C-alpha positions as a printed NumPy array, in Angstrom:
array([[-30.035, 236.93 , 216.086],
       [-27.814, 238.014, 213.204],
       [-24.473, 236.66 , 212.022],
       [-21.987, 239.082, 210.472],
       [-18.991, 237.425, 208.824],
       [-15.779, 239.173, 207.814],
       [-13.732, 237.238, 205.268],
       [ -9.954, 237.074, 205.227],
       [ -6.961, 234.821, 205.659],
       [ -5.564, 234.045, 209.13 ],
       [ -1.992, 234.687, 210.178],
       [  0.515, 237.529, 210.25 ],
       [  1.514, 236.88 , 206.647],
       [ -1.878, 238.151, 205.449],
       [ -2.43 , 241.053, 207.855],
       [ -3.036, 244.268, 205.949],
       [ -3.529, 242.579, 202.572],
       [ -6.346, 243.572, 200.258],
       [ -7.943, 240.133, 200.682],
       [ -8.367, 240.804, 204.418],
       [-10.714, 243.785, 204.041],
       [-13.508, 241.684, 205.563],
       [-11.431, 240.927, 208.669],
       [-10.484, 244.588, 209.023],
       [-14.071, 245.804, 208.627],
       [-15.467, 243.347, 211.159],
       [-12.675, 244.292, 213.588],
       [-13.72 , 247.927, 213.173],
       [-17.378, 247.044, 213.764],
       [-16.451, 244.926, 216.815],
       [-14.617, 247.94 , 218.203],
       [-17.732, 250.091, 217.666],
       [-19.742, 247.48 , 219.616],
       [-17.042, 247.126, 222.293],
       [-16.809, 243.425, 221.464],
       [-13.806, 241.104, 221.455],
       [-13.227, 237.993, 219.382],
       [-12.769, 236.002, 222.569],
       [-14.279, 232.703, 221.467],
       [-12.814, 229.97 , 219.277],
       [-14.835, 227.316, 217.541],
       [-16.753, 226.553, 214.382],
       [-13.424, 226.818, 212.511],
       [-13.093, 230.487, 213.404],
       [-12.843, 233.219, 216.   ],
       [-16.084, 234.84 , 217.033],
       [-17.749, 237.26 , 219.403],
       [-21.249, 237.116, 220.846],
       [-22.484, 240.698, 221.103],
       [-25.172, 241.757, 223.577],
       [-24.887, 245.526, 223.274],
       [-27.836, 247.505, 224.697],
       [-27.457, 250.098, 221.922],
       [-28.258, 247.421, 219.317],
       [-31.753, 246.018, 218.801],
       [-30.728, 242.359, 218.879],
       [-28.019, 239.912, 219.858],
       [-25.498, 239.145, 217.149],
       [-22.489, 237.027, 216.382],
       [-19.397, 238.363, 214.635],
       [-17.277, 235.716, 212.901],
       [-13.809, 235.609, 211.356],
       [-13.361, 232.176, 209.722],
       [ -9.896, 230.694, 210.304],
       [-10.206, 228.224, 207.425],
       [ -8.43 , 230.413, 204.877],
       [-10.525, 232.319, 202.4  ],
       [-11.486, 229.57 , 199.972],
       [-13.014, 227.364, 202.699],
       [-14.953, 230.071, 204.564],
       [-18.25 , 228.29 , 203.964],
       [-17.279, 225.51 , 206.382],
       [-17.104, 227.968, 209.272],
       [-20.228, 229.927, 208.281],
       [-22.264, 226.74 , 207.857],
       [-21.103, 225.335, 211.219],
       [-21.883, 228.424, 213.313],
       [-25.157, 229.296, 211.562],
       [-26.353, 225.71 , 211.995],
       [-25.417, 225.585, 215.691],
       [-27.08 , 228.912, 216.529],
       [-29.987, 228.261, 214.121],
       [-29.386, 231.5  , 212.205],
       [-31.396, 231.683, 208.99 ],
       [-30.023, 232.812, 205.636],
       [-31.976, 236.077, 205.941],
       [-29.949, 236.958, 209.066],
       [-26.46 , 236.392, 207.626],
       [-24.309, 239.233, 206.269],
       [-20.881, 238.661, 204.705],
       [-18.2  , 241.361, 204.284],
       [-15.424, 240.871, 201.732],
       [-13.1  , 242.53 , 199.21 ],
       [-14.103, 243.149, 195.585],
       [-11.728, 243.892, 192.688],
       [-14.549, 245.234, 190.503],
       [-15.107, 248.245, 192.788],
       [-12.797, 251.237, 193.123],
       [-10.682, 251.272, 196.297],
       [-12.794, 252.309, 199.278],
       [-16.159, 252.134, 197.526],
       [-18.659, 249.789, 199.144],
       [-21.655, 248.054, 197.634],
       [-24.429, 246.196, 199.451],
       [-26.386, 243.395, 197.778],
       [-29.081, 241.018, 198.956],
       [-28.145, 238.159, 196.626],
       [-26.298, 237.208, 193.478],
       [-23.224, 235.434, 192.24 ],
       [-19.902, 235.491, 194.029],
       [-18.4  , 237.658, 191.305],
       [-15.412, 235.26 , 191.141],
       [-14.667, 235.677, 194.866],
       [-13.749, 232.168, 196.036],
       [-14.56 , 232.769, 199.705],
       [-18.065, 234.001, 198.896],
       [-18.541, 231.164, 196.394],
       [-17.646, 228.629, 199.08 ],
       [-20.249, 230.154, 201.409],
       [-22.865, 230.017, 198.631],
       [-21.952, 226.362, 198.021],
       [-22.166, 225.411, 201.725],
       [-25.43 , 227.264, 202.379],
       [-26.951, 226.132, 199.052],
       [-28.175, 229.595, 198.074],
       [-26.924, 232.86 , 196.633],
       [-29.551, 234.815, 198.602],
       [-26.959, 235.923, 201.139],
       [-26.662, 239.579, 202.072],
       [-23.24 , 241.036, 201.552],
       [-21.139, 244.157, 201.892],
       [-18.391, 244.344, 199.282],
       [-15.405, 246.634, 199.827],
       [-13.666, 247.84 , 196.685],
       [ -9.95 , 247.16 , 196.346],
       [ -9.594, 248.142, 192.676],
       [ -8.389, 246.164, 189.694],
       [ -5.048, 244.346, 189.711],
       [ -3.577, 246.043, 186.648],
       [ -0.387, 244.175, 185.715],
       [ -0.568, 241.813, 188.714],
       [ -2.301, 238.454, 188.62 ],
       [ -5.523, 238.509, 190.641],
       [ -4.045, 236.271, 193.366],
       [ -0.829, 238.286, 193.69 ],
       [ -2.823, 241.507, 193.871],
       [ -5.308, 240.481, 196.578],
       [ -2.579, 238.865, 198.688],
       [ -0.437, 242.009, 198.647],
       [ -0.701, 245.134, 200.769],
       [ -1.359, 248.552, 199.25 ],
       [  1.781, 250.661, 198.812],
       [  0.433, 254.096, 197.836],
       [ -0.723, 256.343, 200.676],
       [ -3.782, 257.426, 198.67 ],
       [ -4.898, 253.814, 198.198],
       [ -4.29 , 252.999, 201.88 ],
       [ -6.477, 255.947, 202.867],
       [ -9.243, 254.949, 200.418],
       [ -9.249, 251.369, 201.711],
       [ -9.378, 252.576, 205.317],
       [-12.391, 254.733, 204.413],
       [-14.046, 251.674, 202.841],
       [-13.434, 249.668, 206.015],
       [-15.036, 252.435, 208.081],
       [-18.032, 252.685, 205.738],
       [-18.56 , 248.909, 205.87 ],
       [-18.52 , 248.972, 209.692],
       [-21.028, 251.844, 209.733],
       [-23.186, 249.978, 207.209],
       [-23.342, 247.036, 209.657],
       [-24.547, 249.406, 212.366],
       [-27.155, 250.962, 210.046],
       [-28.439, 247.539, 208.986],
       [-28.968, 246.602, 212.633],
       [-30.521, 249.929, 213.661],
       [-32.735, 250.211, 210.565],
       [-32.679, 247.467, 207.926],
       [-30.734, 246.27 , 204.902],
       [-32.753, 248.335, 202.411],
       [-32.082, 251.501, 204.415],
       [-28.338, 250.785, 204.347],
       [-28.406, 249.937, 200.627],
       [-30.053, 253.282, 199.859],
       [-27.516, 255.083, 202.018],
       [-24.299, 253.443, 200.774],
       [-24.984, 252.295, 197.18 ],
       [-24.424, 255.708, 195.609]])
């Protein structure tokens, strides 16, 4: 069983913000799997997916703890379902990548992303697979103001939507093949 986590902040106030790329990507992947986030618990909303087109059962999770406490939700659900570190994938936004670009990694630092850092802290390892979706650099904005705002330019909106779609397809390719296959396909 695999656990795929999309990071974001709950509530209407944060819908469509750059910091919610993880939520948007996991929603897109859930739609591909014909799954609904119909369960509440483990400090989040989640879906248990038993899709015959996928090789194994999986859980999709959107923590409702707010970004910086995401590790609480990930630790709770992975502990309950006995999901090992090697079977966890986290999707989140990354300011160091151009808008819409995605990058897959098997381990490493959080890159100053507080949600990912909290997951690393709660799971006691940085060997967590992740899919990062580029949102671009903040320019004149502070980092917090930038990630908590929505894109204004049509070109940026389109690039971010493409990144969300690529991240969802990367999830599918990881499940149908493996993480290395998806890394080779998307890390170009």
